[in-house]
mmCIF file of C-alpha atoms in Angstrom:
data_model
loop_
_atom_site.group_PDB
_atom_site.id
_atom_site.type_symbol
_atom_site.label_atom_id
_atom_site.label_comp_id
_atom_site.label_asym_id
_atom_site.label_seq_id
_atom_site.Cartn_x
_atom_site.Cartn_y
_atom_site.Cartn_z
ATOM 1 C CA UNK A 1 154.572 -30.937 129.434
ATOM 2 C CA UNK A 2 154.904 -31.467 125.677
ATOM 3 C CA UNK A 3 157.141 -34.396 124.758
ATOM 4 C CA UNK A 4 160.142 -34.074 122.446
ATOM 5 C CA UNK A 5 160.056 -35.601 118.976
ATOM 6 C CA UNK A 6 162.968 -37.931 118.260
ATOM 7 C CA UNK A 7 163.886 -38.696 114.627
ATOM 8 C CA UNK A 8 166.514 -41.199 113.491
ATOM 9 C CA UNK A 9 168.297 -41.628 110.164
ATOM 10 C CA UNK A 10 170.409 -44.208 108.296
ATOM 11 C CA UNK A 11 171.944 -46.927 110.509
ATOM 12 C CA UNK A 12 170.798 -45.192 113.694
ATOM 13 C CA UNK A 13 167.217 -45.757 112.471
ATOM 14 C CA UNK A 14 167.998 -49.360 111.486
ATOM 15 C CA UNK A 15 169.595 -50.269 114.818
ATOM 16 C CA UNK A 16 166.873 -48.623 116.916
ATOM 17 C CA UNK A 17 164.216 -50.127 114.669
ATOM 18 C CA UNK A 18 162.006 -47.104 114.035
ATOM 19 C CA UNK A 19 162.208 -43.759 112.219
ATOM 20 C CA UNK A 20 161.077 -41.706 115.181
ATOM 21 C CA UNK A 21 159.143 -41.558 118.443
ATOM 22 C CA UNK A 22 158.117 -39.154 121.162
ATOM 23 C CA UNK A 23 159.737 -38.971 124.576
ATOM 24 C CA UNK A 24 158.207 -37.307 127.629
ATOM 25 C CA UNK A 25 160.661 -35.162 129.589
ATOM 26 C CA UNK A 26 160.494 -35.123 133.369
ATOM 27 C CA UNK A 27 162.069 -31.698 133.315
ATOM 28 C CA UNK A 28 162.591 -29.055 130.638
ATOM 29 C CA UNK A 29 165.116 -27.920 129.616
ATOM 30 C CA UNK A 30 167.336 -30.983 129.819
ATOM 31 C CA UNK A 31 170.894 -31.356 128.430
ATOM 32 C CA UNK A 32 170.865 -33.440 125.254
ATOM 33 C CA UNK A 33 173.449 -35.784 126.792
ATOM 34 C CA UNK A 34 170.868 -36.741 129.429
ATOM 35 C CA UNK A 35 168.310 -37.486 126.705
ATOM 36 C CA UNK A 36 170.861 -39.887 125.212
ATOM 37 C CA UNK A 37 171.407 -41.428 128.665
ATOM 38 C CA UNK A 38 167.681 -42.206 128.844
ATOM 39 C CA UNK A 39 167.749 -43.870 125.418
ATOM 40 C CA UNK A 40 170.961 -45.822 126.025
ATOM 41 C CA UNK A 41 169.501 -47.180 129.287
ATOM 42 C CA UNK A 42 166.899 -49.018 127.188
ATOM 43 C CA UNK A 43 169.738 -51.230 125.910
ATOM 44 C CA UNK A 44 169.371 -53.428 122.799
ATOM 45 C CA UNK A 45 169.318 -51.511 119.517
ATOM 46 C CA UNK A 46 169.477 -48.178 121.340
ATOM 47 C CA UNK A 47 172.820 -49.086 122.883
ATOM 48 C CA UNK A 48 174.059 -50.468 119.547
ATOM 49 C CA UNK A 49 173.171 -47.192 117.847
ATOM 50 C CA UNK A 50 174.300 -44.748 120.525
ATOM 51 C CA UNK A 51 177.371 -46.306 122.232
ATOM 52 C CA UNK A 52 179.939 -44.894 121.892
ATOM 53 C CA UNK A 53 178.050 -41.633 121.561
ATOM 54 C CA UNK A 54 180.895 -40.107 119.534
ATOM 55 C CA UNK A 55 179.645 -42.207 116.591
ATOM 56 C CA UNK A 56 176.486 -40.106 116.147
ATOM 57 C CA UNK A 57 175.725 -36.511 115.217
ATOM 58 C CA UNK A 58 172.915 -34.448 116.741
ATOM 59 C CA UNK A 59 170.545 -31.748 115.548
ATOM 60 C CA UNK A 60 167.795 -29.887 117.406
ATOM 61 C CA UNK A 61 165.103 -28.205 115.329
ATOM 62 C CA UNK A 62 167.137 -28.956 112.174
ATOM 63 C CA UNK A 63 170.405 -27.310 113.319
ATOM 64 C CA UNK A 64 173.581 -29.081 114.481
ATOM 65 C CA UNK A 65 174.175 -29.034 118.262
ATOM 66 C CA UNK A 66 176.495 -30.684 120.779
ATOM 67 C CA UNK A 67 175.750 -32.926 123.791
ATOM 68 C CA UNK A 68 175.523 -30.001 126.227
ATOM 69 C CA UNK A 69 172.712 -28.307 124.280
ATOM 70 C CA UNK A 70 169.571 -27.759 126.381
ATOM 71 C CA UNK A 71 166.542 -29.518 124.923
ATOM 72 C CA UNK A 72 163.114 -27.993 125.565
ATOM 73 C CA UNK A 73 159.681 -29.615 125.506
ATOM 74 C CA UNK A 74 158.369 -29.665 121.932
ATOM 75 C CA UNK A 75 161.820 -29.710 120.288
ATOM 76 C CA UNK A 76 162.638 -32.015 117.378
ATOM 77 C CA UNK A 77 165.806 -33.952 118.218
ATOM 78 C CA UNK A 78 167.528 -35.781 115.358
ATOM 79 C CA UNK A 79 170.177 -38.470 115.874
ATOM 80 C CA UNK A 80 172.126 -39.720 112.870
ATOM 81 C CA UNK A 81 175.533 -40.973 111.638
ATOM 82 C CA UNK A 82 178.195 -38.601 110.278
ATOM 83 C CA UNK A 83 176.861 -37.400 106.929
ATOM 84 C CA UNK A 84 178.047 -38.851 103.604
ATOM 85 C CA UNK A 85 176.443 -36.745 100.881
ATOM 86 C CA UNK A 86 178.011 -35.017 97.914
ATOM 87 C CA UNK B 1 193.374 -19.037 98.455
ATOM 88 C CA UNK B 2 192.289 -15.446 97.803
ATOM 89 C CA UNK B 3 191.875 -13.196 100.816
ATOM 90 C CA UNK B 4 188.379 -13.328 102.243
ATOM 91 C CA UNK B 5 186.309 -10.206 102.400
ATOM 92 C CA UNK B 6 184.795 -9.007 105.612
ATOM 93 C CA UNK B 7 181.684 -11.163 105.969
ATOM 94 C CA UNK B 8 179.153 -8.374 105.605
ATOM 95 C CA UNK B 9 181.024 -6.046 103.250
ATOM 96 C CA UNK B 10 178.914 -6.667 100.205
ATOM 97 C CA UNK B 11 175.656 -7.103 102.068
ATOM 98 C CA UNK B 12 175.851 -3.827 103.951
ATOM 99 C CA UNK B 13 174.725 -1.942 100.864
ATOM 100 C CA UNK B 14 171.121 -2.842 101.555
ATOM 101 C CA UNK B 15 171.054 -6.323 100.085
ATOM 102 C CA UNK B 16 169.081 -8.742 102.221
ATOM 103 C CA UNK B 17 169.451 -12.489 102.549
ATOM 104 C CA UNK B 18 166.170 -12.834 100.732
ATOM 105 C CA UNK B 19 167.574 -11.049 97.701
ATOM 106 C CA UNK B 20 170.773 -13.109 97.867
ATOM 107 C CA UNK B 21 168.793 -16.347 97.916
ATOM 108 C CA UNK B 22 166.712 -15.167 94.954
ATOM 109 C CA UNK B 23 169.859 -15.525 92.831
ATOM 110 C CA UNK B 24 170.321 -19.129 93.983
ATOM 111 C CA UNK B 25 168.446 -22.228 92.969
ATOM 112 C CA UNK B 26 168.480 -24.930 95.635
ATOM 113 C CA UNK B 27 166.807 -28.241 94.955
ATOM 114 C CA UNK B 28 166.789 -31.659 96.619
ATOM 115 C CA UNK B 29 165.153 -34.073 94.237
ATOM 116 C CA UNK B 30 164.882 -37.655 93.030
ATOM 117 C CA UNK B 31 164.658 -36.508 89.422
ATOM 118 C CA UNK B 32 167.627 -36.289 87.036
ATOM 119 C CA UNK B 33 168.876 -32.779 86.238
ATOM 120 C CA UNK B 34 170.311 -31.227 83.082
ATOM 121 C CA UNK B 35 173.569 -29.329 83.704
ATOM 122 C CA UNK B 36 173.329 -27.338 80.467
ATOM 123 C CA UNK B 37 169.770 -26.261 81.261
ATOM 124 C CA UNK B 38 170.817 -25.253 84.783
ATOM 125 C CA UNK B 39 173.766 -23.291 83.420
ATOM 126 C CA UNK B 40 171.498 -21.323 81.098
ATOM 127 C CA UNK B 41 169.045 -20.619 83.922
ATOM 128 C CA UNK B 42 171.895 -19.377 86.140
ATOM 129 C CA UNK B 43 173.164 -17.060 83.388
ATOM 130 C CA UNK B 44 169.689 -15.507 83.308
ATOM 131 C CA UNK B 45 169.571 -15.123 87.129
ATOM 132 C CA UNK B 46 173.010 -13.495 87.247
ATOM 133 C CA UNK B 47 173.178 -10.630 84.749
ATOM 134 C CA UNK B 48 176.655 -9.142 84.475
ATOM 135 C CA UNK B 49 178.456 -12.403 85.148
ATOM 136 C CA UNK B 50 181.916 -12.932 83.686
ATOM 137 C CA UNK B 51 182.607 -16.393 85.087
ATOM 138 C CA UNK B 52 180.631 -19.536 85.803
ATOM 139 C CA UNK B 53 182.230 -22.513 87.565
ATOM 140 C CA UNK B 54 180.514 -25.873 87.670
ATOM 141 C CA UNK B 55 181.068 -29.118 89.564
ATOM 142 C CA UNK B 56 179.201 -32.324 88.736
ATOM 143 C CA UNK B 57 179.391 -35.320 91.062
ATOM 144 C CA UNK B 58 178.773 -38.755 89.510
ATOM 145 C CA UNK B 59 178.097 -42.151 91.120
ATOM 146 C CA UNK B 60 181.430 -43.973 90.973
ATOM 147 C CA UNK B 61 181.129 -47.621 89.814
ATOM 148 C CA UNK B 62 183.103 -49.029 92.758
ATOM 149 C CA UNK B 63 182.984 -49.097 96.545
ATOM 150 C CA UNK B 64 186.141 -49.986 98.493
ATOM 151 C CA UNK B 65 187.436 -52.012 95.574
ATOM 152 C CA UNK B 66 184.173 -53.856 94.838
ATOM 153 C CA UNK B 67 181.910 -53.235 91.819
ATOM 154 C CA UNK B 68 179.025 -50.941 92.778
ATOM 155 C CA UNK B 69 175.609 -51.134 91.113
ATOM 156 C CA UNK B 70 174.004 -48.085 92.693
ATOM 157 C CA UNK B 71 173.986 -45.679 95.610
ATOM 158 C CA UNK B 72 170.907 -45.271 97.805
ATOM 159 C CA UNK B 73 170.720 -41.812 99.324
ATOM 160 C CA UNK B 74 168.460 -40.797 102.148
ATOM 161 C CA UNK B 75 168.262 -37.350 103.725
ATOM 162 C CA UNK B 76 166.547 -35.328 106.453
ATOM 163 C CA UNK B 77 164.212 -33.184 104.361
ATOM 164 C CA UNK B 78 163.386 -30.497 106.935
ATOM 165 C CA UNK B 79 167.077 -29.931 107.634
ATOM 166 C CA UNK B 80 168.565 -30.396 104.167
ATOM 167 C CA UNK B 81 166.917 -27.350 102.640
ATOM 168 C CA UNK B 82 167.983 -25.149 105.590
ATOM 169 C CA UNK B 83 171.563 -26.428 105.447
ATOM 170 C CA UNK B 84 171.884 -25.844 101.708
ATOM 171 C CA UNK B 85 170.488 -22.312 102.074
ATOM 172 C CA UNK B 86 173.028 -21.668 104.827
ATOM 173 C CA UNK B 87 175.828 -22.925 102.578
ATOM 174 C CA UNK B 88 174.726 -20.579 99.799
ATOM 175 C CA UNK B 89 174.605 -17.668 102.258
ATOM 176 C CA UNK B 90 178.043 -18.536 103.670
ATOM 177 C CA UNK B 91 179.541 -18.585 100.185
ATOM 178 C CA UNK B 92 177.830 -15.274 99.373
ATOM 179 C CA UNK B 93 179.275 -13.674 102.527
ATOM 180 C CA UNK B 94 182.796 -14.858 101.759
ATOM 181 C CA UNK B 95 183.072 -14.048 98.057
ATOM 182 C CA UNK B 96 181.450 -11.530 95.684
ATOM 183 C CA UNK B 97 179.073 -13.901 93.895
ATOM 184 C CA UNK B 98 176.231 -13.172 91.507
ATOM 185 C CA UNK B 99 174.288 -16.361 92.140
ATOM 186 C CA UNK B 100 174.469 -20.112 92.054
ATOM 187 C CA UNK B 101 172.843 -23.502 91.864
ATOM 188 C CA UNK B 102 172.893 -26.373 94.364
ATOM 189 C CA UNK B 103 171.096 -29.560 93.314
ATOM 190 C CA UNK B 104 171.424 -32.813 95.239
ATOM 191 C CA UNK B 105 169.590 -36.010 94.346
ATOM 192 C CA UNK B 106 168.361 -38.757 96.641
ATOM 193 C CA UNK B 107 166.816 -42.206 96.202
ATOM 194 C CA UNK B 108 168.447 -44.971 94.126
ATOM 195 C CA UNK B 109 171.081 -43.672 91.724
ATOM 196 C CA UNK B 110 172.767 -46.178 89.408
ATOM 197 C CA UNK B 111 176.508 -46.085 88.761
ATOM 198 C CA UNK B 112 177.260 -43.351 86.238
ATOM 199 C CA UNK B 113 174.257 -41.184 87.151
ATOM 200 C CA UNK B 114 174.730 -37.583 88.241
ATOM 201 C CA UNK B 115 174.251 -37.066 91.964
ATOM 202 C CA UNK B 116 175.174 -33.462 92.788
ATOM 203 C CA UNK B 117 175.554 -30.212 90.849
ATOM 204 C CA UNK B 118 177.183 -27.011 92.118
ATOM 205 C CA UNK B 119 177.354 -23.985 89.831
ATOM 206 C CA UNK B 120 178.560 -20.526 90.875
ATOM 207 C CA UNK B 121 178.365 -17.280 88.891
ATOM 208 C CA UNK B 122 180.635 -14.312 89.589
ATOM 209 C CA UNK B 123 182.267 -11.407 87.812
ATOM 210 C CA UNK B 124 185.689 -13.053 87.897
ATOM 211 C CA UNK B 125 186.975 -16.629 87.861
ATOM 212 C CA UNK B 126 188.731 -16.700 91.238
ATOM 213 C CA UNK B 127 185.523 -16.201 93.210
ATOM 214 C CA UNK B 128 183.614 -18.693 91.075
ATOM 215 C CA UNK B 129 186.293 -21.419 91.364
ATOM 216 C CA UNK B 130 186.946 -21.033 95.062
ATOM 217 C CA UNK B 131 183.284 -20.775 96.064
ATOM 218 C CA UNK B 132 182.488 -23.950 94.102
ATOM 219 C CA UNK B 133 185.279 -25.791 95.912
ATOM 220 C CA UNK B 134 184.109 -24.445 99.282
ATOM 221 C CA UNK B 135 180.488 -25.437 98.625
ATOM 222 C CA UNK B 136 181.398 -29.029 97.721
ATOM 223 C CA UNK B 137 183.696 -29.430 100.743
ATOM 224 C CA UNK B 138 181.071 -28.083 103.146
ATOM 225 C CA UNK B 139 178.194 -29.909 101.495
ATOM 226 C CA UNK B 140 180.058 -33.198 102.050
ATOM 227 C CA UNK B 141 180.355 -32.636 105.794
ATOM 228 C CA UNK B 142 177.272 -30.547 106.659
ATOM 229 C CA UNK B 143 174.337 -31.511 104.436
ATOM 230 C CA UNK B 144 172.325 -34.336 106.084
ATOM 231 C CA UNK B 145 172.559 -37.052 103.429
ATOM 232 C CA UNK B 146 173.563 -40.689 103.959
ATOM 233 C CA UNK B 147 174.728 -43.110 101.283
ATOM 234 C CA UNK B 148 174.312 -46.846 101.069
ATOM 235 C CA UNK B 149 176.327 -48.737 98.471
ATOM 236 C CA UNK B 150 174.437 -51.437 96.549
ATOM 237 C CA UNK B 151 177.025 -53.989 95.439
ATOM 238 C CA UNK B 152 176.824 -56.249 92.394
ATOM 239 C CA UNK B 153 175.311 -59.097 94.476
ATOM 240 C CA UNK B 154 172.531 -56.814 95.707
ATOM 241 C CA UNK B 155 173.975 -56.457 99.225
ATOM 242 C CA UNK B 156 173.684 -52.936 100.677
ATOM 243 C CA UNK B 157 176.322 -51.441 102.985
ATOM 244 C CA UNK B 158 176.431 -48.009 104.612
ATOM 245 C CA UNK B 159 179.166 -45.723 103.296
ATOM 246 C CA UNK B 160 181.402 -44.506 106.144
ATOM 247 C CA UNK B 161 182.261 -40.820 106.505
ATOM 248 C CA UNK B 162 185.858 -40.144 105.467
ATOM 249 C CA UNK B 163 188.357 -38.338 107.689
ATOM 250 C CA UNK B 164 189.810 -36.721 104.566
ATOM 251 C CA UNK B 165 186.441 -35.036 103.902
ATOM 252 C CA UNK B 166 186.511 -33.555 107.420
ATOM 253 C CA UNK B 167 190.067 -32.325 106.786
ATOM 254 C CA UNK B 168 189.005 -30.797 103.460
ATOM 255 C CA UNK B 169 186.130 -28.946 105.142
ATOM 256 C CA UNK B 170 188.303 -27.655 108.006
ATOM 257 C CA UNK B 171 190.543 -25.610 105.731
ATOM 258 C CA UNK B 172 187.627 -23.206 105.193
ATOM 259 C CA UNK B 173 187.048 -22.516 108.905
#
């Protein structure tokens, strides 16, 4: 099964320590909240970046989604802080 | 706030999103821009216009009371373009617009440099004013940009999202 592509921005990227990575899914689709559970379980910078999970925003294939969104193999999942442009 | 039109009222006459977007210029760039040049280009894209509203955002020389040297902006390139196109389409559904310009810079921008430009052309001023306001409020809360403040001592701190920006965006929902 194709992995998902994870991409991180701003302080989420800094805390996790990389700009992106791939993650193999054991099942597809999978609720996005469960993808975050897998990452948070790694502890360290992942937990710093993603706990509490209300501090991050989520996009799948470049569109905003919520935690209950179903992620499919091959999707691009972005995790980032609330935006501050303009 | 003027009454909103039915979302598809002006697009049901055969106009497609492609033709709407042809009257918009959307650019995410490191390079400086020239507001006067952009205004002239918009006038040429929007024949028949009677109003052109413009908003220019500038890097403020302070951050939470401390002197600021520069802002560092990063963005999510694949998503930014899509989000800005969606903002232009939303504005075009809500008000009778003739075209517009959305330019947002990224990279290191020194205090006093221009950072964002929104220009909207319409037949009448109300639509141009209100759509410009709407675009800035939504851009602040939906376009995937993140700012870091570079202080006078060279230290860099992430700028926190403001609750007041979320409140400003909500009034358009």
